PDB file of C-alpha atoms in Angstrom:
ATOM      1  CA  UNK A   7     104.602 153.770  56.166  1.00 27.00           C
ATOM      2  CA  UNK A   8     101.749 152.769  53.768  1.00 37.00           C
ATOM      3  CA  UNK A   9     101.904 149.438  54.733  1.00 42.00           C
ATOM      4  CA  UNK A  10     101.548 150.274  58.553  1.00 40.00           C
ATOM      5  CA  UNK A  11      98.979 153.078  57.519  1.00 37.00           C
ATOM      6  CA  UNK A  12      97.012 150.467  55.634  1.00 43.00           C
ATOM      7  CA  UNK A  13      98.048 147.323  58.352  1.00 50.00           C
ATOM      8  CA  UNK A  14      96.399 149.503  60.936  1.00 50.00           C
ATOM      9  CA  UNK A  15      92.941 150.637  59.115  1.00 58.00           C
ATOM     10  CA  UNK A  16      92.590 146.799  58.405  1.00 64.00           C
ATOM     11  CA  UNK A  17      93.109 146.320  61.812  1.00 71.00           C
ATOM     12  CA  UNK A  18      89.923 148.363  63.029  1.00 81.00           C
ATOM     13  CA  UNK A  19      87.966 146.019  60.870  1.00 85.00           C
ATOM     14  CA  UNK A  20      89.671 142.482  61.771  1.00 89.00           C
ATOM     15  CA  UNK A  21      89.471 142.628  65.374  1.00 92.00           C
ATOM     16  CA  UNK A  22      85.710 143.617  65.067  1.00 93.00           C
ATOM     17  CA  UNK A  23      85.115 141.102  62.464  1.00 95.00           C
ATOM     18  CA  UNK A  24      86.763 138.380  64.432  1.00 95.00           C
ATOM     19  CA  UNK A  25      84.850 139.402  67.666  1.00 96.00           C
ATOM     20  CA  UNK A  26      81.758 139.622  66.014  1.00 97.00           C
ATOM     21  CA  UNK A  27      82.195 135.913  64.085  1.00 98.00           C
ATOM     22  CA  UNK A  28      82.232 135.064  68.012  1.00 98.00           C
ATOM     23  CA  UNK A  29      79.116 136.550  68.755  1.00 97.00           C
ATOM     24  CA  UNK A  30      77.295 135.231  65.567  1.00 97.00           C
ATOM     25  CA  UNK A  31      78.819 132.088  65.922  1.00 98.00           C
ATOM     26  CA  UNK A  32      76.194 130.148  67.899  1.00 98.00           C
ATOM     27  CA  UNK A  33      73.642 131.681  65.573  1.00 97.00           C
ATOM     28  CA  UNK A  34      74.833 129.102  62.907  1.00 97.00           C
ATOM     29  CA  UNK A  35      75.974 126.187  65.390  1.00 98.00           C
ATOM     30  CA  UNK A  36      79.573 127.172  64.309  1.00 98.00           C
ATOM     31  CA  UNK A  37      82.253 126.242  66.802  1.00 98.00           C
ATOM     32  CA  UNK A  38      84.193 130.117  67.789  1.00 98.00           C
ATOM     33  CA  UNK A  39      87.633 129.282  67.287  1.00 98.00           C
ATOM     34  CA  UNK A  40      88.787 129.295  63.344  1.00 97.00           C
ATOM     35  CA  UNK A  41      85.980 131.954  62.744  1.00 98.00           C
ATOM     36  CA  UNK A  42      87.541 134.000  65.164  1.00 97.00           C
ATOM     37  CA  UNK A  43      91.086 133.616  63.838  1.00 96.00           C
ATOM     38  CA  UNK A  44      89.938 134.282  59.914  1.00 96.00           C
ATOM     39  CA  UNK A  45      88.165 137.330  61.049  1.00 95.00           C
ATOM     40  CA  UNK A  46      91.906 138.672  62.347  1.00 92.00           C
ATOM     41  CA  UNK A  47      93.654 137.277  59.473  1.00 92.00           C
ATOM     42  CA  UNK A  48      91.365 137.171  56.129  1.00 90.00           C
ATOM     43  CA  UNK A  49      93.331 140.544  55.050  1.00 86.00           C
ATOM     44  CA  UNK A  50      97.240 139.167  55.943  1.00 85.00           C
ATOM     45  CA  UNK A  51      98.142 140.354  52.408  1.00 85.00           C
ATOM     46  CA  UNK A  52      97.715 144.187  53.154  1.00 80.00           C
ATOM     47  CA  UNK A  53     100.397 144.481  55.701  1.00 78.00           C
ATOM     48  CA  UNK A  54     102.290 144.924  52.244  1.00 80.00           C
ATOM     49  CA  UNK A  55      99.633 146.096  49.756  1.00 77.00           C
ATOM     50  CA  UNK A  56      97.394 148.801  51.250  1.00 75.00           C
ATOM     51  CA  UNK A  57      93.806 148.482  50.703  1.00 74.00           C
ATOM     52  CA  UNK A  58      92.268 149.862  47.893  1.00 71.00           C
ATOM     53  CA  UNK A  59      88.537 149.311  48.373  1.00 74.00           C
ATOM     54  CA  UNK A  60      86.088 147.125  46.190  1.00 76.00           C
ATOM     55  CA  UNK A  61      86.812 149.992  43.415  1.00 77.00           C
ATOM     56  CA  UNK A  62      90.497 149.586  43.765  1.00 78.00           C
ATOM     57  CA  UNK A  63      90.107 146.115  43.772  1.00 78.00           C
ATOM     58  CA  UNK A  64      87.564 145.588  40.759  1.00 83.00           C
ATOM     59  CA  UNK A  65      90.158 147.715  38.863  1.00 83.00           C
ATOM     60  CA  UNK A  66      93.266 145.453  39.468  1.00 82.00           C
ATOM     61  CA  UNK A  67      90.770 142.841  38.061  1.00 87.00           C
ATOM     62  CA  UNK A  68      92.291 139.142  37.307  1.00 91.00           C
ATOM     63  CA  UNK A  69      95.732 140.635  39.067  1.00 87.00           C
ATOM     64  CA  UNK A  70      94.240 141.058  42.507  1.00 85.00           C
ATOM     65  CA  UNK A  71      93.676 137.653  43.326  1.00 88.00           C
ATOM     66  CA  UNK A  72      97.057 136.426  42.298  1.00 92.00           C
ATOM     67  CA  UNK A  73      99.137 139.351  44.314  1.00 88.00           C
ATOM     68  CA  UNK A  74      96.895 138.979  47.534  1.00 87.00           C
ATOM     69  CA  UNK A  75      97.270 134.640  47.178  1.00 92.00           C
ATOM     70  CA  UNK A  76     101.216 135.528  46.815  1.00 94.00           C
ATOM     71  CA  UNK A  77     101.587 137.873  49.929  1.00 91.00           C
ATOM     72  CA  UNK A  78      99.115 136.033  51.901  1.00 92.00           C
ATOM     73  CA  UNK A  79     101.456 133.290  51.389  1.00 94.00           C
ATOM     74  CA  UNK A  80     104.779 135.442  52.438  1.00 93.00           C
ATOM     75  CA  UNK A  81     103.023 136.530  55.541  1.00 91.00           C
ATOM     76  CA  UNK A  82     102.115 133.101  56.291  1.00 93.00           C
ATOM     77  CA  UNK A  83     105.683 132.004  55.873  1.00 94.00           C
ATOM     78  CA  UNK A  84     106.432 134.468  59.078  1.00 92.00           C
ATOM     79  CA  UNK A  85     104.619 132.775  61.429  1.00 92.00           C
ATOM     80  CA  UNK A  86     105.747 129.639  63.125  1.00 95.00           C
ATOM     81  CA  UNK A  87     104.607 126.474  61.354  1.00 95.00           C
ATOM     82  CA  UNK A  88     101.861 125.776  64.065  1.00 96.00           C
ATOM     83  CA  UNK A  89     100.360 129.411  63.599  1.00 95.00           C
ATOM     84  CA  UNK A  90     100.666 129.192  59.814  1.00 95.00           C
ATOM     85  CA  UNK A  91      98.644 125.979  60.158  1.00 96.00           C
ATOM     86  CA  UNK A  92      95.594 127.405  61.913  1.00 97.00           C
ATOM     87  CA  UNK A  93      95.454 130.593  59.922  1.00 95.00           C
ATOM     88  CA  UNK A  94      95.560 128.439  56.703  1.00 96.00           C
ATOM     89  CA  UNK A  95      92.353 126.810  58.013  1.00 97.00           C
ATOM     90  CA  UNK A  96      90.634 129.709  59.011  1.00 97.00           C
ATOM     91  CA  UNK A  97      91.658 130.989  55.844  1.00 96.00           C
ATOM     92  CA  UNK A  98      89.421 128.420  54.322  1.00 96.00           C
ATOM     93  CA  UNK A  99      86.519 129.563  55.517  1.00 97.00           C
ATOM     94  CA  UNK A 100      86.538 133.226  53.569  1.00 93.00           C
ATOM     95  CA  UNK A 101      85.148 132.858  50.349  1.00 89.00           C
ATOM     96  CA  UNK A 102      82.644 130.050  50.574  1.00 93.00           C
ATOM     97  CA  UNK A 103      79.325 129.573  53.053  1.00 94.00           C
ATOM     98  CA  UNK A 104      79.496 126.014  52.835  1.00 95.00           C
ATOM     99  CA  UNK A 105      80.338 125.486  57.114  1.00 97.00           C
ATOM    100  CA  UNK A 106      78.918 126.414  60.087  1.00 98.00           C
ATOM    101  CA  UNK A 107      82.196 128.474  60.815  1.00 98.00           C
ATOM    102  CA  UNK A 108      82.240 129.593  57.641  1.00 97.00           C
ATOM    103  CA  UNK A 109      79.141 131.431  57.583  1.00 98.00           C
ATOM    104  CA  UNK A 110      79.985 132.669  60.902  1.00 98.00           C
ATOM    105  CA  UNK A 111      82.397 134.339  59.461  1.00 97.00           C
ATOM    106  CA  UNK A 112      81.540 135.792  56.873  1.00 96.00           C
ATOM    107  CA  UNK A 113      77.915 137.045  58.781  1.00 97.00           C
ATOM    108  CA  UNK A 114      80.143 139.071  60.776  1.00 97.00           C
ATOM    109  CA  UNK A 115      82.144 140.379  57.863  1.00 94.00           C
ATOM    110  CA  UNK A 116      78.771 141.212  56.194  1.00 94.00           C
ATOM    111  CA  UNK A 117      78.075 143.200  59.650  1.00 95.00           C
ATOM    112  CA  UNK A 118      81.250 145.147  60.165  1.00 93.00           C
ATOM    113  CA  UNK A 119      81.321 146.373  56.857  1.00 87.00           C
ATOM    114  CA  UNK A 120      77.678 147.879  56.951  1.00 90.00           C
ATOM    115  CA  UNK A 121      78.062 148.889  60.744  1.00 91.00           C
ATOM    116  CA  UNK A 122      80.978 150.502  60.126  1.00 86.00           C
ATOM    117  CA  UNK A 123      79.640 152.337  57.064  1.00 82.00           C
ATOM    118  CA  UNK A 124      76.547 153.506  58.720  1.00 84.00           C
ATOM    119  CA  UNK A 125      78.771 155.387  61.616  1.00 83.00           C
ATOM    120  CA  UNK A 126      80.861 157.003  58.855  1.00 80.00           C
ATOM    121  CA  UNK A 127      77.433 157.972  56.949  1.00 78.00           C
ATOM    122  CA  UNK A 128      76.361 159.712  60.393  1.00 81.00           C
ATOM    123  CA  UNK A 129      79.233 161.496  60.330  1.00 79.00           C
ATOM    124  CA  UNK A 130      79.236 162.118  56.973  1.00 79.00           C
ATOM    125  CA  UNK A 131      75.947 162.938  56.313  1.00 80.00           C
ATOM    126  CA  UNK A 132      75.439 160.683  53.397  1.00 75.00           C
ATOM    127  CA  UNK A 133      72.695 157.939  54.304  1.00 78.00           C
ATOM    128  CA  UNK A 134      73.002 154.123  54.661  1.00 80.00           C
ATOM    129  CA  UNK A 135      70.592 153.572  51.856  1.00 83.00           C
ATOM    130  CA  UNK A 136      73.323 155.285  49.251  1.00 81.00           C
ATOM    131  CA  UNK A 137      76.027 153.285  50.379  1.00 78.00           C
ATOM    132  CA  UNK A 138      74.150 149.973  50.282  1.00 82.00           C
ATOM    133  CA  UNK A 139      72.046 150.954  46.888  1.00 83.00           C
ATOM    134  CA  UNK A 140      74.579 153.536  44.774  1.00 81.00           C
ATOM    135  CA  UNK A 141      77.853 152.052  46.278  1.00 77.00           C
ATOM    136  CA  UNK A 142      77.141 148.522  46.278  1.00 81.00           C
ATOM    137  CA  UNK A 143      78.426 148.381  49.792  1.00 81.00           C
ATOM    138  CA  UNK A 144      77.711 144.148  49.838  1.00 83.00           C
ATOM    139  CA  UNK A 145      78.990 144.017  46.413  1.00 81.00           C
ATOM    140  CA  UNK A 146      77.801 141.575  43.759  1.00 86.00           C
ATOM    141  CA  UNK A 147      79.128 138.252  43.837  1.00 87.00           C
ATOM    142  CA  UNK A 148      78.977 134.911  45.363  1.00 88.00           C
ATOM    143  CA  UNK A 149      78.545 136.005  49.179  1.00 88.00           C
ATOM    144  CA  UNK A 150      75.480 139.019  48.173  1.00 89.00           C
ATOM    145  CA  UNK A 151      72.683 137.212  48.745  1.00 91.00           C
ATOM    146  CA  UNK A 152      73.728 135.591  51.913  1.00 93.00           C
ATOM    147  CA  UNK A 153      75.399 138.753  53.257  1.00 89.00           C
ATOM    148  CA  UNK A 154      72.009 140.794  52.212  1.00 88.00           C
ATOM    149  CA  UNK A 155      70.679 137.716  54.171  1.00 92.00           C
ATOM    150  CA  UNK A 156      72.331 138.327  57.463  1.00 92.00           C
ATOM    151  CA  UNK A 157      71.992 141.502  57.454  1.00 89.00           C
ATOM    152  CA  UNK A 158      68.043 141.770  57.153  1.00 90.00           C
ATOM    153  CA  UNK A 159      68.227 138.845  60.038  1.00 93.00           C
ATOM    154  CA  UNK A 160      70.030 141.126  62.092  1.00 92.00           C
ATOM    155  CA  UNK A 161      67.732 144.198  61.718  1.00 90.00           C
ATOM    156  CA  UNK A 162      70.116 146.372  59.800  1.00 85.00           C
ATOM    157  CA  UNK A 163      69.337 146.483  56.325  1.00 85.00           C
ATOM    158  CA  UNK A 164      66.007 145.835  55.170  1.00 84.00           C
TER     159      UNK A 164
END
């Protein structure tokens, strides 16, 4: 049940993400396609290990990687070879700006997670500025400065 639970909250940020990466797409010259397919795919591994967050995740530490490499690999093994293929390369493209699709992507990650946060700190009542600021919301790393990039581009997030 966790793993459905979990399968299904991912899903209401995939199929934004990969619409979005769609959208964004032209802004970077990227070609739609693989963009669109990593955005639906770039979390295959929690259909069996529920999401956690970026706490969650920091916590596991050097384990996480590892685990989610190892079920993203079992899901993979699911899908007819052809499938498999084209979710391996779109699979590529998470981690790294170093493409036209790639950047695509990950813009639109960048913007569902802040979108998506800003309607739940409506409802909440907690503002955008905590979540980017106290929560680290476009957490440190690699991707920050091009996801704090996008973002300001886009109008969001100053």
């Amino acid at each position: 049940m966790a793993a459905v639970l979990s399968a299904s909250r991912e899903a209401a940020h995939d199929i934004p993400v990969a619409v979005g990466a769609v959208l964004v797409a032209p802004c970077f010259g990227a070609a739609p396609a693989l963009p669109f397919v990593a955005g639906l795919s770039h979390h295959l591994f929690n259909a069996a290990l529920p999401d956690a967050g970026y706490g969650g995740e920091a916590l596991l530490g050097d384990l996480l990687e590892p685990v989610m490499k190892r079920l993203t690999q079992e899901a993979l093994a699911t899908l007819p070879e052809r499938l498999a293929g084209v979710v391996r390369q779109a699979l590529a493209l998470t981690g790294n700006v170093d493409s036209a699709e790639a950047r695509a992507f990950n813009a639109s990650d960048a913007l569902d997670r802040v979108l998506e946060l800003e309607a739940h700190a409506r409802a909440a009542g907690f503002t955008l500025r905590q979540a980017m600021e106290d929560l680290e919301l476009i957490h440190p790393g690699p991707l920050q400065a091009f996801g704090d990039g996008v973002l300001r581009e886009a109008g969001v997030w100053p």
